[in-house]
Amino acid sequence: MINEIFKNSFLYEYFETFFKTKKRFPQSIIFEGQDILYGYFFALELARILNCENNSDDFNCNCTNCKWIKEGKHPCVISVTPLDFKEDSSNTVISVKQIEKITSLIRETSDYHRFFIFSNAASEPTSEKKQEKYFNAGYRIDLKNRQFLPLNSGILQVQAANALLKSTEEAPDKVSFIFLTDTRENILPTIVSRSLVFKIPFCYEKPESDLYEFFENYPNSA
């Protein structure tokens, strides 16, 4: 179901089990850790599974929805950063206007399970080496002019975060918010309290150690 490039992580095991239970997908999730790119592509993989036209267990499914998500072209996945999904002139913060636009969008019904992925961003290229394993998984998203960086309170400031609170708490069915950060302490506590929190795996090869497993997986919820 979930692509095997994510296999050696608690996230993989948790959501593989979750999808088998057919429970309602969480409204708000925080991925915390240093490898923000992993968190971003894992969020895309979750969106792909939830929107697969074939409800397929094959992570190589090439239905229209899976293909578009892998190409970064699907309207169900929206990256919300200081540089993306905005019409106002500010490029240093996620603005209240962006949150108002999200609030308006989720009032509209959709056949898709929509994902709003929040992070910081820079208009600099992501190295091909960092993208290589995702290319091998069939993802073809152009990151020549985009780096995804950890979300923090300077980017999602109190006024915008407060405007988002009701949506994260009372999101319609098939709407999920994903926050990518290096630590939950950089996100408004009231958003954290409304979210499931998971550790992103370390971005380097993990050692064979029980201690590693402890620090990777604990705590995995707020």
PDB file of C-alpha atoms in Angstrom:
ATOM      1  CA  MET A   1       0.000   0.000   0.000  1.00  0.00           C
ATOM      2  CA  ILE A   2       2.505   2.653   1.176  1.00  0.00           C
ATOM      3  CA  ASN A   3       5.571   2.754  -1.047  1.00  0.00           C
ATOM      4  CA  GLU A   4       8.418   0.646   0.306  1.00  0.00           C
ATOM      5  CA  ILE A   5      10.863   3.557   0.275  1.00  0.00           C
ATOM      6  CA  PHE A   6       9.199   4.596   3.549  1.00  0.00           C
ATOM      7  CA  LYS A   7       9.234   1.104   5.013  1.00  0.00           C
ATOM      8  CA  ASN A   8      11.824   1.318   7.789  1.00  0.00           C
ATOM      9  CA  SER A   9       9.975   3.823   9.919  1.00  0.00           C
ATOM     10  CA  PHE A  10       7.319   3.954  12.595  1.00  0.00           C
ATOM     11  CA  LEU A  11       5.226   6.153  10.305  1.00  0.00           C
ATOM     12  CA  TYR A  12       5.085   3.403   7.716  1.00  0.00           C
ATOM     13  CA  GLU A  13       4.011   0.765  10.233  1.00  0.00           C
ATOM     14  CA  TYR A  14       1.445   3.034  11.888  1.00  0.00           C
ATOM     15  CA  PHE A  15      -0.337   4.132   8.719  1.00  0.00           C
ATOM     16  CA  GLU A  16      -0.162   0.712   7.056  1.00  0.00           C
ATOM     17  CA  THR A  17      -2.060  -0.608  10.055  1.00  0.00           C
ATOM     18  CA  PHE A  18      -4.326   2.441  10.108  1.00  0.00           C
ATOM     19  CA  PHE A  19      -5.472   1.980   6.506  1.00  0.00           C
ATOM     20  CA  LYS A  20      -6.340  -1.645   7.177  1.00  0.00           C
ATOM     21  CA  THR A  21      -8.712  -0.590   9.979  1.00  0.00           C
ATOM     22  CA  LYS A  22     -10.663   1.718   7.622  1.00  0.00           C
ATOM     23  CA  LYS A  23     -10.958   4.377  10.343  1.00  0.00           C
ATOM     24  CA  ARG A  24     -11.643   8.054   9.630  1.00  0.00           C
ATOM     25  CA  PHE A  25      -8.402   9.732   8.639  1.00  0.00           C
ATOM     26  CA  PRO A  26      -7.078  12.327  11.139  1.00  0.00           C
ATOM     27  CA  GLN A  27      -8.023  15.966  10.559  1.00  0.00           C
ATOM     28  CA  SER A  28      -4.697  17.393  11.718  1.00  0.00           C
ATOM     29  CA  ILE A  29      -1.230  15.828  11.817  1.00  0.00           C
ATOM     30  CA  ILE A  30       2.175  17.200  12.794  1.00  0.00           C
ATOM     31  CA  PHE A  31       5.333  15.589  11.431  1.00  0.00           C
ATOM     32  CA  GLU A  32       8.310  16.745  13.499  1.00  0.00           C
ATOM     33  CA  GLY A  33      11.962  16.100  12.700  1.00  0.00           C
ATOM     34  CA  GLN A  34      14.862  17.294  10.613  1.00  0.00           C
ATOM     35  CA  ASP A  35      14.048  15.617   7.297  1.00  0.00           C
ATOM     36  CA  ILE A  36      11.225  17.886   6.146  1.00  0.00           C
ATOM     37  CA  LEU A  37      11.428  16.511   2.607  1.00  0.00           C
ATOM     38  CA  TYR A  38      10.618  13.036   3.930  1.00  0.00           C
ATOM     39  CA  GLY A  39       7.608  14.473   5.773  1.00  0.00           C
ATOM     40  CA  TYR A  40       6.443  16.237   2.613  1.00  0.00           C
ATOM     41  CA  PHE A  41       6.647  13.134   0.414  1.00  0.00           C
ATOM     42  CA  PHE A  42       5.125  10.936   3.101  1.00  0.00           C
ATOM     43  CA  ALA A  43       2.154  13.342   3.217  1.00  0.00           C
ATOM     44  CA  LEU A  44       1.870  13.031  -0.571  1.00  0.00           C
ATOM     45  CA  GLU A  45       1.922   9.258  -0.260  1.00  0.00           C
ATOM     46  CA  LEU A  46      -0.941   9.379   2.249  1.00  0.00           C
ATOM     47  CA  ALA A  47      -2.886  11.672  -0.082  1.00  0.00           C
ATOM     48  CA  ARG A  48      -2.210   9.313  -2.980  1.00  0.00           C
ATOM     49  CA  ILE A  49      -3.592   6.303  -1.116  1.00  0.00           C
ATOM     50  CA  LEU A  50      -6.705   8.138   0.045  1.00  0.00           C
ATOM     51  CA  ASN A  51      -7.440   9.390  -3.478  1.00  0.00           C
ATOM     52  CA  CYS A  52      -6.471   6.301  -5.495  1.00  0.00           C
ATOM     53  CA  GLU A  53      -9.224   5.603  -8.023  1.00  0.00           C
ATOM     54  CA  ASN A  54      -8.624   1.869  -7.810  1.00  0.00           C
ATOM     55  CA  ASN A  55      -8.398   1.657  -4.009  1.00  0.00           C
ATOM     56  CA  SER A  56      -5.316  -0.316  -4.889  1.00  0.00           C
ATOM     57  CA  ASP A  57      -2.831  -1.985  -2.556  1.00  0.00           C
ATOM     58  CA  ASP A  58      -0.261  -1.541  -5.305  1.00  0.00           C
ATOM     59  CA  PHE A  59       1.958   1.436  -4.503  1.00  0.00           C
ATOM     60  CA  ASN A  60       2.834   1.553  -8.208  1.00  0.00           C
ATOM     61  CA  CYS A  61      -0.782   2.255  -9.169  1.00  0.00           C
ATOM     62  CA  ASN A  62      -0.893   4.581 -12.172  1.00  0.00           C
ATOM     63  CA  CYS A  63      -4.520   5.731 -12.061  1.00  0.00           C
ATOM     64  CA  THR A  64      -5.119   9.395 -12.880  1.00  0.00           C
ATOM     65  CA  ASN A  65      -5.186  10.525  -9.247  1.00  0.00           C
ATOM     66  CA  CYS A  66      -2.032   8.633  -8.275  1.00  0.00           C
ATOM     67  CA  LYS A  67      -0.246   9.920 -11.383  1.00  0.00           C
ATOM     68  CA  TRP A  68      -1.230  13.550 -10.796  1.00  0.00           C
ATOM     69  CA  ILE A  69      -0.241  13.466  -7.139  1.00  0.00           C
ATOM     70  CA  LYS A  70       3.149  11.995  -8.043  1.00  0.00           C
ATOM     71  CA  GLU A  71       3.599  14.792 -10.572  1.00  0.00           C
ATOM     72  CA  GLY A  72       2.568  17.490  -8.081  1.00  0.00           C
ATOM     73  CA  LYS A  73      -0.391  18.514 -10.241  1.00  0.00           C
ATOM     74  CA  HIS A  74      -3.404  17.276  -8.277  1.00  0.00           C
ATOM     75  CA  PRO A  75      -5.807  19.888  -6.844  1.00  0.00           C
ATOM     76  CA  CYS A  76      -6.352  17.747  -3.738  1.00  0.00           C
ATOM     77  CA  VAL A  77      -2.828  18.519  -2.462  1.00  0.00           C
ATOM     78  CA  ILE A  78      -2.062  22.122  -1.600  1.00  0.00           C
ATOM     79  CA  SER A  79       1.286  23.300  -0.217  1.00  0.00           C
ATOM     80  CA  VAL A  80       0.774  26.268   2.096  1.00  0.00           C
ATOM     81  CA  THR A  81       4.019  28.212   2.561  1.00  0.00           C
ATOM     82  CA  PRO A  82       5.138  31.850   2.507  1.00  0.00           C
ATOM     83  CA  LEU A  83       5.775  31.356  -1.236  1.00  0.00           C
ATOM     84  CA  ASP A  84       2.959  29.020  -2.302  1.00  0.00           C
ATOM     85  CA  PHE A  85      -0.844  29.216  -2.353  1.00  0.00           C
ATOM     86  CA  LYS A  86      -1.053  32.963  -1.931  1.00  0.00           C
ATOM     87  CA  GLU A  87      -2.214  36.035  -3.739  1.00  0.00           C
ATOM     88  CA  ASP A  88      -1.015  38.736  -1.326  1.00  0.00           C
ATOM     89  CA  SER A  89       2.418  40.318  -1.690  1.00  0.00           C
ATOM     90  CA  SER A  90       3.956  39.025   1.555  1.00  0.00           C
ATOM     91  CA  ASN A  91       6.557  36.292   1.046  1.00  0.00           C
ATOM     92  CA  THR A  92       7.875  35.916   4.585  1.00  0.00           C
ATOM     93  CA  VAL A  93       4.894  34.481   6.488  1.00  0.00           C
ATOM     94  CA  ILE A  94       1.783  32.369   6.011  1.00  0.00           C
ATOM     95  CA  SER A  95      -0.818  35.110   6.022  1.00  0.00           C
ATOM     96  CA  VAL A  96      -4.310  35.385   7.444  1.00  0.00           C
ATOM     97  CA  LYS A  97      -5.534  35.795   3.838  1.00  0.00           C
ATOM     98  CA  GLN A  98      -4.163  32.357   3.018  1.00  0.00           C
ATOM     99  CA  ILE A  99      -6.034  30.892   5.983  1.00  0.00           C
ATOM    100  CA  GLU A 100      -9.224  32.668   4.934  1.00  0.00           C
ATOM    101  CA  LYS A 101      -8.842  31.193   1.450  1.00  0.00           C
ATOM    102  CA  ILE A 102      -8.492  27.706   2.958  1.00  0.00           C
ATOM    103  CA  THR A 103     -11.571  28.273   5.120  1.00  0.00           C
ATOM    104  CA  SER A 104     -13.516  29.233   2.020  1.00  0.00           C
ATOM    105  CA  LEU A 105     -12.252  26.239   0.031  1.00  0.00           C
ATOM    106  CA  ILE A 106     -13.158  23.621   2.612  1.00  0.00           C
ATOM    107  CA  ARG A 107     -16.748  24.881   2.703  1.00  0.00           C
ATOM    108  CA  GLU A 108     -17.014  23.607  -0.869  1.00  0.00           C
ATOM    109  CA  THR A 109     -17.660  19.902  -1.298  1.00  0.00           C
ATOM    110  CA  SER A 110     -15.126  17.801  -3.141  1.00  0.00           C
ATOM    111  CA  ASP A 111     -14.851  14.228  -4.344  1.00  0.00           C
ATOM    112  CA  TYR A 112     -11.218  14.229  -3.232  1.00  0.00           C
ATOM    113  CA  HIS A 113      -9.612  13.891   0.178  1.00  0.00           C
ATOM    114  CA  ARG A 114      -7.867  17.253   0.349  1.00  0.00           C
ATOM    115  CA  PHE A 115      -4.504  17.786   2.019  1.00  0.00           C
ATOM    116  CA  PHE A 116      -3.182  21.193   3.100  1.00  0.00           C
ATOM    117  CA  ILE A 117       0.540  20.798   3.794  1.00  0.00           C
ATOM    118  CA  PHE A 118       2.032  23.625   5.874  1.00  0.00           C
ATOM    119  CA  SER A 119       5.753  24.386   5.956  1.00  0.00           C
ATOM    120  CA  ASN A 120       8.301  27.107   5.447  1.00  0.00           C
ATOM    121  CA  ALA A 121       9.903  27.359   2.010  1.00  0.00           C
ATOM    122  CA  ALA A 122      12.797  28.963   0.176  1.00  0.00           C
ATOM    123  CA  SER A 123      13.087  29.715  -3.527  1.00  0.00           C
ATOM    124  CA  GLU A 124      16.260  27.631  -3.832  1.00  0.00           C
ATOM    125  CA  PRO A 125      16.757  24.252  -5.509  1.00  0.00           C
ATOM    126  CA  THR A 126      16.424  20.983  -3.612  1.00  0.00           C
ATOM    127  CA  SER A 127      19.448  18.821  -4.392  1.00  0.00           C
ATOM    128  CA  GLU A 128      18.867  15.948  -6.797  1.00  0.00           C
ATOM    129  CA  LYS A 129      20.516  13.595  -4.311  1.00  0.00           C
ATOM    130  CA  LYS A 130      17.841  14.342  -1.701  1.00  0.00           C
ATOM    131  CA  GLN A 131      15.102  13.734  -4.283  1.00  0.00           C
ATOM    132  CA  GLU A 132      16.589  10.583  -5.777  1.00  0.00           C
ATOM    133  CA  LYS A 133      14.727   7.984  -3.708  1.00  0.00           C
ATOM    134  CA  TYR A 134      11.419   9.763  -4.360  1.00  0.00           C
ATOM    135  CA  PHE A 135      12.121   9.750  -8.092  1.00  0.00           C
ATOM    136  CA  ASN A 136      12.720   6.011  -7.775  1.00  0.00           C
ATOM    137  CA  ALA A 137       9.245   5.751  -6.223  1.00  0.00           C
ATOM    138  CA  GLY A 138       7.688   7.391  -9.268  1.00  0.00           C
ATOM    139  CA  TYR A 139       7.417  10.956  -7.963  1.00  0.00           C
ATOM    140  CA  ARG A 140       8.192  13.596 -10.577  1.00  0.00           C
ATOM    141  CA  ILE A 141       7.754  16.870  -8.711  1.00  0.00           C
ATOM    142  CA  ASP A 142       9.886  19.761  -9.937  1.00  0.00           C
ATOM    143  CA  LEU A 143      11.826  21.168  -6.971  1.00  0.00           C
ATOM    144  CA  LYS A 144      14.382  23.135  -8.959  1.00  0.00           C
ATOM    145  CA  ASN A 145      13.117  26.354  -7.378  1.00  0.00           C
ATOM    146  CA  ARG A 146      11.767  25.143  -4.058  1.00  0.00           C
ATOM    147  CA  GLN A 147      13.096  23.901  -0.750  1.00  0.00           C
ATOM    148  CA  PHE A 148      10.717  22.844   1.998  1.00  0.00           C
ATOM    149  CA  LEU A 149      11.867  24.017   5.421  1.00  0.00           C
ATOM    150  CA  PRO A 150      10.550  23.557   8.976  1.00  0.00           C
ATOM    151  CA  LEU A 151       7.476  25.494   9.980  1.00  0.00           C
ATOM    152  CA  ASN A 152       7.906  27.769  12.994  1.00  0.00           C
ATOM    153  CA  SER A 153       6.041  30.441  14.931  1.00  0.00           C
ATOM    154  CA  GLY A 154       7.679  33.174  12.867  1.00  0.00           C
ATOM    155  CA  ILE A 155       6.164  31.713   9.702  1.00  0.00           C
ATOM    156  CA  LEU A 156       2.760  30.635  11.027  1.00  0.00           C
ATOM    157  CA  GLN A 157       2.214  33.501  13.433  1.00  0.00           C
ATOM    158  CA  VAL A 158      -0.351  33.676  16.212  1.00  0.00           C
ATOM    159  CA  GLN A 159      -2.999  35.610  14.270  1.00  0.00           C
ATOM    160  CA  ALA A 160      -2.919  33.217  11.298  1.00  0.00           C
ATOM    161  CA  ALA A 161      -2.680  30.151  13.548  1.00  0.00           C
ATOM    162  CA  ASN A 162      -5.694  31.291  15.560  1.00  0.00           C
ATOM    163  CA  ALA A 163      -7.646  31.793  12.331  1.00  0.00           C
ATOM    164  CA  LEU A 164      -6.870  28.177  11.469  1.00  0.00           C
ATOM    165  CA  LEU A 165      -7.909  26.660  14.808  1.00  0.00           C
ATOM    166  CA  LYS A 166     -11.573  26.049  14.079  1.00  0.00           C
ATOM    167  CA  SER A 167     -10.764  24.417  10.744  1.00  0.00           C
ATOM    168  CA  THR A 168      -8.270  21.997  12.310  1.00  0.00           C
ATOM    169  CA  GLU A 169     -10.761  21.103  15.034  1.00  0.00           C
ATOM    170  CA  GLU A 170     -13.918  20.893  12.919  1.00  0.00           C
ATOM    171  CA  ALA A 171     -12.649  20.062   9.465  1.00  0.00           C
ATOM    172  CA  PRO A 172     -15.194  18.528   7.095  1.00  0.00           C
ATOM    173  CA  ASP A 173     -14.821  14.892   6.104  1.00  0.00           C
ATOM    174  CA  LYS A 174     -11.987  14.285   3.660  1.00  0.00           C
ATOM    175  CA  VAL A 175      -9.971  17.349   4.692  1.00  0.00           C
ATOM    176  CA  SER A 176      -6.630  16.982   6.485  1.00  0.00           C
ATOM    177  CA  PHE A 177      -4.011  19.476   7.621  1.00  0.00           C
ATOM    178  CA  ILE A 178      -0.344  18.425   7.729  1.00  0.00           C
ATOM    179  CA  PHE A 179       2.256  20.548   9.543  1.00  0.00           C
ATOM    180  CA  LEU A 180       5.964  19.957   8.852  1.00  0.00           C
ATOM    181  CA  THR A 181       8.276  21.203  11.592  1.00  0.00           C
ATOM    182  CA  ASP A 182      11.495  20.277  13.377  1.00  0.00           C
ATOM    183  CA  THR A 183       9.766  20.451  16.772  1.00  0.00           C
ATOM    184  CA  ARG A 184       6.172  20.815  17.937  1.00  0.00           C
ATOM    185  CA  GLU A 185       7.309  23.633  20.237  1.00  0.00           C
ATOM    186  CA  ASN A 186       7.461  25.861  17.155  1.00  0.00           C
ATOM    187  CA  ILE A 187       3.718  25.510  16.550  1.00  0.00           C
ATOM    188  CA  LEU A 188       0.932  27.160  18.521  1.00  0.00           C
ATOM    189  CA  PRO A 189       0.074  24.817  21.447  1.00  0.00           C
ATOM    190  CA  THR A 190      -3.636  24.937  20.653  1.00  0.00           C
ATOM    191  CA  ILE A 191      -2.928  23.508  17.180  1.00  0.00           C
ATOM    192  CA  VAL A 192      -0.653  20.862  18.682  1.00  0.00           C
ATOM    193  CA  SER A 193      -3.429  19.848  21.085  1.00  0.00           C
ATOM    194  CA  ARG A 194      -5.762  19.275  18.109  1.00  0.00           C
ATOM    195  CA  SER A 195      -3.239  17.194  16.163  1.00  0.00           C
ATOM    196  CA  LEU A 196      -1.629  13.788  16.114  1.00  0.00           C
ATOM    197  CA  VAL A 197       2.136  14.247  16.358  1.00  0.00           C
ATOM    198  CA  PHE A 198       4.633  11.868  14.767  1.00  0.00           C
ATOM    199  CA  LYS A 199       8.398  11.818  14.598  1.00  0.00           C
ATOM    200  CA  ILE A 200       9.912  12.000  11.123  1.00  0.00           C
ATOM    201  CA  PRO A 201      12.716   9.403  10.853  1.00  0.00           C
ATOM    202  CA  PHE A 202      16.287  10.637  11.042  1.00  0.00           C
ATOM    203  CA  CYS A 203      17.523  11.802   7.653  1.00  0.00           C
ATOM    204  CA  TYR A 204      20.689   9.724   7.812  1.00  0.00           C
ATOM    205  CA  GLU A 205      21.046   5.959   7.829  1.00  0.00           C
ATOM    206  CA  LYS A 206      19.727   4.774  11.145  1.00  0.00           C
ATOM    207  CA  PRO A 207      21.900   2.689  13.461  1.00  0.00           C
ATOM    208  CA  GLU A 208      20.837  -0.734  14.619  1.00  0.00           C
ATOM    209  CA  SER A 209      19.990   0.257  18.141  1.00  0.00           C
ATOM    210  CA  ASP A 210      17.032  -0.145  20.459  1.00  0.00           C
ATOM    211  CA  LEU A 211      17.819   3.350  21.730  1.00  0.00           C
ATOM    212  CA  TYR A 212      17.304   4.737  18.225  1.00  0.00           C
ATOM    213  CA  GLU A 213      13.863   3.125  18.049  1.00  0.00           C
ATOM    214  CA  PHE A 214      12.966   4.713  21.374  1.00  0.00           C
ATOM    215  CA  PHE A 215      13.891   8.225  20.329  1.00  0.00           C
ATOM    216  CA  GLU A 216      12.345   7.862  16.862  1.00  0.00           C
ATOM    217  CA  ASN A 217       8.984   6.667  18.107  1.00  0.00           C
ATOM    218  CA  TYR A 218       8.503   8.396  21.454  1.00  0.00           C
ATOM    219  CA  PRO A 219       6.517  10.442  21.954  1.00  0.00           C
ATOM    220  CA  ASN A 220       4.532   9.916  18.751  1.00  0.00           C
ATOM    221  CA  SER A 221       1.432  11.773  19.857  1.00  0.00           C
ATOM    222  CA  ALA A 222       0.741  14.974  21.699  1.00  0.00           C
TER     223      ALA A 222
END
